[in-house]
Coordinates of C-alpha atoms in Angstrom, one line a residue:
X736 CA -32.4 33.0 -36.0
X737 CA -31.1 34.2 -32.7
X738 CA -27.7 36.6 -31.7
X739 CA -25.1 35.5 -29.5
X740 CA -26.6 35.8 -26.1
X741 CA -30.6 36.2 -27.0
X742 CA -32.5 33.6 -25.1
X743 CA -32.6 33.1 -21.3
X744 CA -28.5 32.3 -19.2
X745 CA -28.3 28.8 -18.4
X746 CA -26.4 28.0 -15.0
X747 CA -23.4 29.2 -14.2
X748 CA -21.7 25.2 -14.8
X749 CA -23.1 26.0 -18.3
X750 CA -21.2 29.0 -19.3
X751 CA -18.7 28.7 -21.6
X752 CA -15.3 26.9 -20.3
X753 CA -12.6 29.0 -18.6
X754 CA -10.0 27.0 -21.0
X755 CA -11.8 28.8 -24.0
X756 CA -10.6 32.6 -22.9
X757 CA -7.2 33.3 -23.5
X758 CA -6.5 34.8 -19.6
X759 CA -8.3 31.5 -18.5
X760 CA -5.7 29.2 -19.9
X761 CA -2.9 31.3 -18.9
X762 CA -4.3 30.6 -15.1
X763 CA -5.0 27.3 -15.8
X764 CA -1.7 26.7 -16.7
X765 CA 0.0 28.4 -13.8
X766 CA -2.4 26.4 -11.6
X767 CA -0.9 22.9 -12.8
X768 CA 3.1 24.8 -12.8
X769 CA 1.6 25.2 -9.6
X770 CA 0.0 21.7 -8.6
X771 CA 3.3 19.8 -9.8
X772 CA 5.8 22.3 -7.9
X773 CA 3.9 21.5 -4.9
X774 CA 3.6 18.0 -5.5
X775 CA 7.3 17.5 -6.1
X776 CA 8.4 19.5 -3.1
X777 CA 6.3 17.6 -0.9
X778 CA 7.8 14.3 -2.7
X779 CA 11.7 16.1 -2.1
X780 CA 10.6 16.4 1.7
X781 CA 9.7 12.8 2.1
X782 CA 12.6 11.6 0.7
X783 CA 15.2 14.1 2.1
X784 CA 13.4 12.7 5.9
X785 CA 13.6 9.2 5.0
X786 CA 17.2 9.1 4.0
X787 CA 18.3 11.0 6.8
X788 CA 16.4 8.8 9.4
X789 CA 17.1 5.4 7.5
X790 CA 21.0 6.1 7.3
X791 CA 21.7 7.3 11.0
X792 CA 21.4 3.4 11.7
X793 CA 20.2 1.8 8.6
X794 CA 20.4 -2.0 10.7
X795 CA 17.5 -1.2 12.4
X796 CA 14.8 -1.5 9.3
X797 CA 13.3 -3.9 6.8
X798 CA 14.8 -2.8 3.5
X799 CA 18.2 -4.7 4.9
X800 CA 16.0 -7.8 4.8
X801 CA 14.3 -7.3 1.1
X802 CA 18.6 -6.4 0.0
X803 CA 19.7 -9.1 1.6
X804 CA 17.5 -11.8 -0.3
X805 CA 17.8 -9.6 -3.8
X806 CA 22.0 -9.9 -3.1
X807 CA 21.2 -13.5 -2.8
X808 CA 19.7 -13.1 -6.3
X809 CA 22.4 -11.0 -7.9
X810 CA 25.1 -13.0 -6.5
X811 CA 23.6 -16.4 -8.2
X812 CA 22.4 -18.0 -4.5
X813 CA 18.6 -17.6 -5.8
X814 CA 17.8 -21.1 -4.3
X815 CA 18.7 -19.1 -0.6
X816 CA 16.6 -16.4 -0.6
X817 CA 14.0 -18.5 1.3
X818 CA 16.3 -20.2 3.6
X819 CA 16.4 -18.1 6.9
X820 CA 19.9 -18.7 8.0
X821 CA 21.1 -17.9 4.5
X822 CA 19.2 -14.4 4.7
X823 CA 20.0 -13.8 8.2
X824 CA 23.5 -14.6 7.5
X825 CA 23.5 -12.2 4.1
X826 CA 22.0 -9.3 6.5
X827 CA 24.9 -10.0 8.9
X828 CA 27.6 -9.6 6.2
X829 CA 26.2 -6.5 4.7
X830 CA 25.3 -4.8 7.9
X831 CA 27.5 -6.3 11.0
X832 CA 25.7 -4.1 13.3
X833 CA 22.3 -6.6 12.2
X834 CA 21.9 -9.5 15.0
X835 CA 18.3 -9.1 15.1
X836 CA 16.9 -11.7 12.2
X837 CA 13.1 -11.1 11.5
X838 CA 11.0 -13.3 8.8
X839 CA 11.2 -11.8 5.6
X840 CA 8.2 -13.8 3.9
X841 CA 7.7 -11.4 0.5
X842 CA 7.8 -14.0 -2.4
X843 CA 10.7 -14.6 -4.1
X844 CA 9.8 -13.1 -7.3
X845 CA 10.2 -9.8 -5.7
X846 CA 13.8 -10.8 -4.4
X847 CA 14.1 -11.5 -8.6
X848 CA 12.6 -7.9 -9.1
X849 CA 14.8 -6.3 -6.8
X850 CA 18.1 -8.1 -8.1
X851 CA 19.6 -4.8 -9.5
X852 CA 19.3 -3.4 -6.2
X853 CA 21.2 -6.3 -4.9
X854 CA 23.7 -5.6 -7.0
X855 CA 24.6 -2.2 -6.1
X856 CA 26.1 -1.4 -2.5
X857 CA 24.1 -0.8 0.5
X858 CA 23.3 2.9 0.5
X859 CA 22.8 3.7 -3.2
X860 CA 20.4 0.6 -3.3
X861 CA 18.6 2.2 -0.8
X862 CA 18.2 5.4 -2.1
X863 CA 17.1 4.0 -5.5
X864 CA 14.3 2.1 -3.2
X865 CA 13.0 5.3 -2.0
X866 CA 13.0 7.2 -4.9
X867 CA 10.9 4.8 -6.5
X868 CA 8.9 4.7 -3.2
X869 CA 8.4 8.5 -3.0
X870 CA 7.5 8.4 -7.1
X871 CA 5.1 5.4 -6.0
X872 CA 3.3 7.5 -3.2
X873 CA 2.8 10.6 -5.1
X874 CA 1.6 8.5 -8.7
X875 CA -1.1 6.9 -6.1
X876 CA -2.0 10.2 -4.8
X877 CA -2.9 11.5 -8.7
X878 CA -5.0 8.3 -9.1
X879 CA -6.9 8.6 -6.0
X880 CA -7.4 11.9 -5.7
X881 CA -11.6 11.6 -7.7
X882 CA -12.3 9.4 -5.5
X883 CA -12.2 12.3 -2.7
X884 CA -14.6 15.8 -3.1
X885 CA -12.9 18.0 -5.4
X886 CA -12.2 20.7 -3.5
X887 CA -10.6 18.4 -0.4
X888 CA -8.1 17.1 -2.8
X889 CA -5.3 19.4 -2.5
X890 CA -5.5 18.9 0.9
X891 CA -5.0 14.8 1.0
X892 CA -1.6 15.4 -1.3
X893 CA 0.6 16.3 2.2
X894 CA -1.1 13.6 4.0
X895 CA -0.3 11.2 1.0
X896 CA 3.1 12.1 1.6
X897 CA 4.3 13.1 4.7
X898 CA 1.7 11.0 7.0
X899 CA 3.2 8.6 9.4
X900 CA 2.6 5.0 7.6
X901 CA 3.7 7.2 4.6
X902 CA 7.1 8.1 6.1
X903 CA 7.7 4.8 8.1
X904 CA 7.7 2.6 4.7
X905 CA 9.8 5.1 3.3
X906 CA 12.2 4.6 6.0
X907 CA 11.7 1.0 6.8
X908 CA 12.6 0.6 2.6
X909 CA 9.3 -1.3 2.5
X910 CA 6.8 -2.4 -0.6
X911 CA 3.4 -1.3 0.5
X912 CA 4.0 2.1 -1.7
X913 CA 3.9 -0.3 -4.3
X914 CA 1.1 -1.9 -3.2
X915 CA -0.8 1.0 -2.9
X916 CA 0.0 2.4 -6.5
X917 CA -1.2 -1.0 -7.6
X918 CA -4.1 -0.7 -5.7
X919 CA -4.5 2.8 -6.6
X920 CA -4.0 2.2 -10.7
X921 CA -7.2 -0.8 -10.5
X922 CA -9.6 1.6 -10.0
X923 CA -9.1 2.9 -13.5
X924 CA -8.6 0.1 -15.1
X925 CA -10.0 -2.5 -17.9
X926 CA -11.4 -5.4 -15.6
X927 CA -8.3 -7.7 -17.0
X928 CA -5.6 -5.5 -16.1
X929 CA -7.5 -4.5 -12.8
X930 CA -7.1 -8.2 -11.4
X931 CA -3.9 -8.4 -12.8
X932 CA -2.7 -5.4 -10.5
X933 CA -5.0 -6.7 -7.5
X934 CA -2.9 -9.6 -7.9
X935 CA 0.4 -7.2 -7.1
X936 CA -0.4 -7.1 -3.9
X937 CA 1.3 -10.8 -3.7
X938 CA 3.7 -8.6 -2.8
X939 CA 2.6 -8.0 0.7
X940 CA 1.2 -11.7 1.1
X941 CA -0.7 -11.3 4.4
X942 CA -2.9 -8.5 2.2
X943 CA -3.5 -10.9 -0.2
X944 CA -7.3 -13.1 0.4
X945 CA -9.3 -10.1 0.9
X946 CA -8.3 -8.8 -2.4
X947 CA -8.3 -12.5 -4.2
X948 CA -12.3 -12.1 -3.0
X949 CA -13.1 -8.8 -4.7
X950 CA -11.4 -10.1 -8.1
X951 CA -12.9 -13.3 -8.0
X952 CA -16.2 -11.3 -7.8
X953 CA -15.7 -10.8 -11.4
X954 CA -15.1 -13.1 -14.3
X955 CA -12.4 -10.3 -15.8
X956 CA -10.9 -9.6 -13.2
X957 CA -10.8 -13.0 -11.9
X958 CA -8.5 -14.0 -15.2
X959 CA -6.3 -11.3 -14.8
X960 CA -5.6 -12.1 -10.9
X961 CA -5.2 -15.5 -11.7
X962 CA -2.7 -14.7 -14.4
X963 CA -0.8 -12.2 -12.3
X964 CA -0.6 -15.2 -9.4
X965 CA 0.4 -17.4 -12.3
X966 CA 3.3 -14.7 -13.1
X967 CA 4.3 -14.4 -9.8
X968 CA 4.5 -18.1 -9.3
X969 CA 6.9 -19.5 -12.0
X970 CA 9.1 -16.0 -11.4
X971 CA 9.1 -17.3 -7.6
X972 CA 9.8 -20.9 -9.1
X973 CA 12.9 -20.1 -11.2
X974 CA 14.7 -18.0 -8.7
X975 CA 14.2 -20.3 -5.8
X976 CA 13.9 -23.6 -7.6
X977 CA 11.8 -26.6 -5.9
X978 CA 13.3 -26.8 -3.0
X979 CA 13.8 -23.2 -2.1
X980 CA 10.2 -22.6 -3.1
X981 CA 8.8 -25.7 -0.2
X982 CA 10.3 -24.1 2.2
X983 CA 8.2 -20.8 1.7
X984 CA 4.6 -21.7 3.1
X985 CA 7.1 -22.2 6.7
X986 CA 8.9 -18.8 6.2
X987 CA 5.4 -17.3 5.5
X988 CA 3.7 -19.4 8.6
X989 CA 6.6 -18.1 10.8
X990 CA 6.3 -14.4 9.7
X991 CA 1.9 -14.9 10.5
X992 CA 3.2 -15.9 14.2
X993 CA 4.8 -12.6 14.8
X994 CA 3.2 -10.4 17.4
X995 CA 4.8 -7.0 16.8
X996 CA 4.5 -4.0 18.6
X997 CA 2.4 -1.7 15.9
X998 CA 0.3 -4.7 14.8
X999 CA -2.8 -3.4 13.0
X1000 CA -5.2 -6.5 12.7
X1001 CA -7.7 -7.9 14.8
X1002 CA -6.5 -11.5 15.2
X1003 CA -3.1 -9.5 16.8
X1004 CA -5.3 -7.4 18.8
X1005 CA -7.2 -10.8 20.1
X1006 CA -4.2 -13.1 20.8
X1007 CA -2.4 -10.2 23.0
X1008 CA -5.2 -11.8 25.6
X1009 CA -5.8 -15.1 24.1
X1010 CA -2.2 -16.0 24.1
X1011 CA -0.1 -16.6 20.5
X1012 CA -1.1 -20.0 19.4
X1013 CA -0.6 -21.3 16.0
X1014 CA -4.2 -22.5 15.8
X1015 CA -5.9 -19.7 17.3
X1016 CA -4.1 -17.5 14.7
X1017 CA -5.3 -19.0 12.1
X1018 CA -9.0 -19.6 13.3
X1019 CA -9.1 -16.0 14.3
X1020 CA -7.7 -14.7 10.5
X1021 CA -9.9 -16.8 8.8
X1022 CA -13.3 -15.6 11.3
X1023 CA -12.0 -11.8 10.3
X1024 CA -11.6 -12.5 6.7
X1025 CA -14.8 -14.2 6.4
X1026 CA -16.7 -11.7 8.3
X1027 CA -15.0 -9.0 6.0
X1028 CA -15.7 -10.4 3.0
X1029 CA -20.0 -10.5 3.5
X1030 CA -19.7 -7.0 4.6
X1031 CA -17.7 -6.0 1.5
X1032 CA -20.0 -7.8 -1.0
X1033 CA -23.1 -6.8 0.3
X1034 CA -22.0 -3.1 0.9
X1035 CA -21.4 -2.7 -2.8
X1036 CA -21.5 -4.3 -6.4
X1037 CA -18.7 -3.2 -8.6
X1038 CA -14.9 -4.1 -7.9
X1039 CA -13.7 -0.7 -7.7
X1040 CA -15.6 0.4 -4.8
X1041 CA -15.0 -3.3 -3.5
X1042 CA -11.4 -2.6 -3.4
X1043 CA -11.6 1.0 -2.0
X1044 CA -13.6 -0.9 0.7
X1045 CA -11.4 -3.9 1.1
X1046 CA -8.5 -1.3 1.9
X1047 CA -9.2 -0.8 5.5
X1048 CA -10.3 -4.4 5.7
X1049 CA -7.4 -6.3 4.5
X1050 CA -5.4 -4.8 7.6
X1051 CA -8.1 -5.7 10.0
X1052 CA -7.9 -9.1 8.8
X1053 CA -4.1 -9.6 8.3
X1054 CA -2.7 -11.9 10.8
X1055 CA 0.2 -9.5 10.8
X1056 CA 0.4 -5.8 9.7
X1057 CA 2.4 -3.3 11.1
X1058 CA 2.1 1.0 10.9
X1059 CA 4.1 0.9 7.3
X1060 CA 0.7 -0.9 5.9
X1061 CA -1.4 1.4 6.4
X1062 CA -0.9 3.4 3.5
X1063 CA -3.0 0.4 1.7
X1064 CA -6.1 1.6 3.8
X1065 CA -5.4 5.1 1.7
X1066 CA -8.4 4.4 -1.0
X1067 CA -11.2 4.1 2.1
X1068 CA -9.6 7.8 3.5
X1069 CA -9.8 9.2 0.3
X1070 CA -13.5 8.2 -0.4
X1071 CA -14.1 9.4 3.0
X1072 CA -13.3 13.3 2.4
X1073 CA -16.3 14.1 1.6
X1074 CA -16.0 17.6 2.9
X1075 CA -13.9 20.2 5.1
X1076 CA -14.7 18.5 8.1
X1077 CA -14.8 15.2 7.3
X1078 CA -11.0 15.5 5.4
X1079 CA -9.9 16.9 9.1
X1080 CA -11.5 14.2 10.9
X1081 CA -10.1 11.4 9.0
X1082 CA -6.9 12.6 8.1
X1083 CA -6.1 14.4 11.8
X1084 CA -7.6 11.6 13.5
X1085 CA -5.2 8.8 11.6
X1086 CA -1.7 10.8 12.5
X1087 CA -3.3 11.0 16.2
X1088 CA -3.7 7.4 16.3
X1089 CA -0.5 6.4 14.3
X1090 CA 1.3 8.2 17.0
X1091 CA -0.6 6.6 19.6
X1092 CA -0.4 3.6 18.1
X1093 CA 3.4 3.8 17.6
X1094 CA 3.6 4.6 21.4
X1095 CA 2.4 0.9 21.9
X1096 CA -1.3 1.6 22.5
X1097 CA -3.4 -0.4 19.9
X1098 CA -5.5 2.1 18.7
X1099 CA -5.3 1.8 15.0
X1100 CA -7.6 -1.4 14.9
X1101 CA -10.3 0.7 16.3
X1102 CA -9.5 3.4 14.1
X1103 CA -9.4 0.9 10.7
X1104 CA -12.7 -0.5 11.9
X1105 CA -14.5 2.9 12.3
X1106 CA -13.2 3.7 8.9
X1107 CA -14.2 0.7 6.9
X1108 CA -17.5 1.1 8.5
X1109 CA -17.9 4.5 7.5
X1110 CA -19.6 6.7 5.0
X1111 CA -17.8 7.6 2.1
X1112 CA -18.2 8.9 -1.1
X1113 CA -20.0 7.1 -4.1
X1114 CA -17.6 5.3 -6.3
X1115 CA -18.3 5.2 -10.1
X1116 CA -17.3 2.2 -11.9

């Protein structure tokens, strides 16, 4: 038999675990104190931003909309929220100052979700909303943090947070944290409850087909997105009754026709010079999403990295996506960090074009496209 330490070292990865030594677990622990104080004062400077923005004129951004049809809700005028005069009128009596209407076309189950919002007044519902926003942002920032190199993961956390699409959907009081964190929480889990969470991004409608493809790709996945769309049907159904819930495909159609400034997708960036017709719209979504879908499925085989790569490509396709979306192309930026330089590229070159974008210069499409194109990181099922 052998002593301790006879025989020739193995590699250094080999060696016993730092966790074993007493001092090692000390610093290990200090290193998490560490991880999570930094993690929740970046969360603390996102929201203390967003409130302060969103409050000097709170009439300005979308959250009044989502109140307005979850007041509807809590006030027992559920059959409204998809009637545009009714929400319009709603934002007009919470916020005087509001005489701009714009489409809300989020399904009425989430104006069911968000009825204890609507119940409480303006600025307290709103600064529920972003807590849970900034909570949402920072749990997706734990769950996609493998999919990036591990040493380029402390590094995405501020950009997770503080980032422009990041901040704006704080401020704007909008769901695509949400989406993201569902997004986020698919990658890591069973195939039923995966397309059960794929199908959360209902909540963002116009993100919806490219993400219906990679579950369908799947028979467990495809049950558990067909029962999330079942879900979010019959709650849609019993808050907004038959009638409210025929007028919704014409509240949704109305919201596709926007052209924003800030819109992300290709069939926006091709009907600036094409001119906004109804049908072009809709011939040049369904050419994008078709396009995107081959290139998804032949690029790779499992739904996780099918999802991380329909990210970028749901915006592309999205007959209208504005800045405050982005954060769902978050998955593709993560696999993309790679290394040091790649991490600066990626992440300095998206608050660059945000900016730009912002500005009024459509960048970001170019941007998305060079990104879902791009190399990333392997993706373990």
């Amino acid at each position: 038999m052998g002593c301790a330490g006879d025989g020739a070292p193995g590699p250094l990865g080999e060696r016993d675990p730092h966790p074993l030594l007493p001092g090692h677990r000390a610093h290990e622990h200090r290193r998490r104190v560490t991880r999570v104080a930094r993690g929740l004062v970046l969360a603390l400077a996102a929201w203390l931003v967003a409130f302060a923005v969103h409050t000097a004129e709170p009439a300005g951004y979308d959250f009044i909309a989502l109140y307005a049809t979850a007041r509807l809700v809590a006030t027992g005028h559920g059959g409204e929220v998809t009637d545009p005069a009714a929400q319009f009128g709603m934002e007009h009596a919470i916020l005087s100052e509001r005489t701009v209407f714009l489409f809300d076309p989020n399904v009425p189950a989430l104006a069911l979700l968000m009825a204890p919002l609507g119940a409480l007044p303006y600025t307290p519902a709103y600064a529920a909303m972003l807590t849970l926003g900034v909570a949402a942002l920072l749990g997706a920032a734990a769950l996609l943090a493998p999919l990036a190199a591990a040493e380029q993961r402390a590094r995405l956390l501020p950009f997770a947070l503080l980032a422009p699409p990041s901040l704006i959907a704080l401020v704007e009081g909008q769901t695509t944290p949400f989406v993201l964190l569902a997004l986020a929480a698919s990658l890591r889990a069973p195939p039923f409850w995966s397309g059960a969470l794929l199908g959360a991004t209902a909540l963002r409608p116009q993100l919806l087909p490219l993400f219906a493809i990679v579950a369908l790709t799947r028979r467990g996945t495809a049950a558990g997105f067909a029962a999330a769309l079942v879900a979010v049907a019959t709650l849609s159904l019993a808050v907004a009754g038959v009638d409210g819930l025929a007028r919704y495909p014409l509240l949704v159609s109305l919201a596709a026709e926007q052209l924003r400034p800030g819109e992300l997708g290709l069939p926006a960036l091709a009907r600036r010079g094409l001119g906004p017709d109804a049908v072009l719209n809709a011939a040049l979504t369904l050419a994008a999403a078709a396009i995107a879908a081959v290139v998804i499925v032949r690029r790779s085989r499992d739904v996780s990295s099918r999802t991380v790569d329909a990210s970028p490509w749901s915006l592309l396709t999205a007959p209208h996506a504005l800045l405050h979306d982005g954060v769902v192309a978050y998955p593709a930026i993560a696999a993309a960090a790679t290394g040091t330089r790649a991490t600066a590229l990626w992440v300095g070159s998206s608050v660059v074009v945000a900016l730009v974008q912002q500005a009024g210069v459509p960048l970001a499409p170019l941007w998305l496209l060079a990104l879902a194109l791009g190399p990333r990181r392997a993706i373990r099922p």
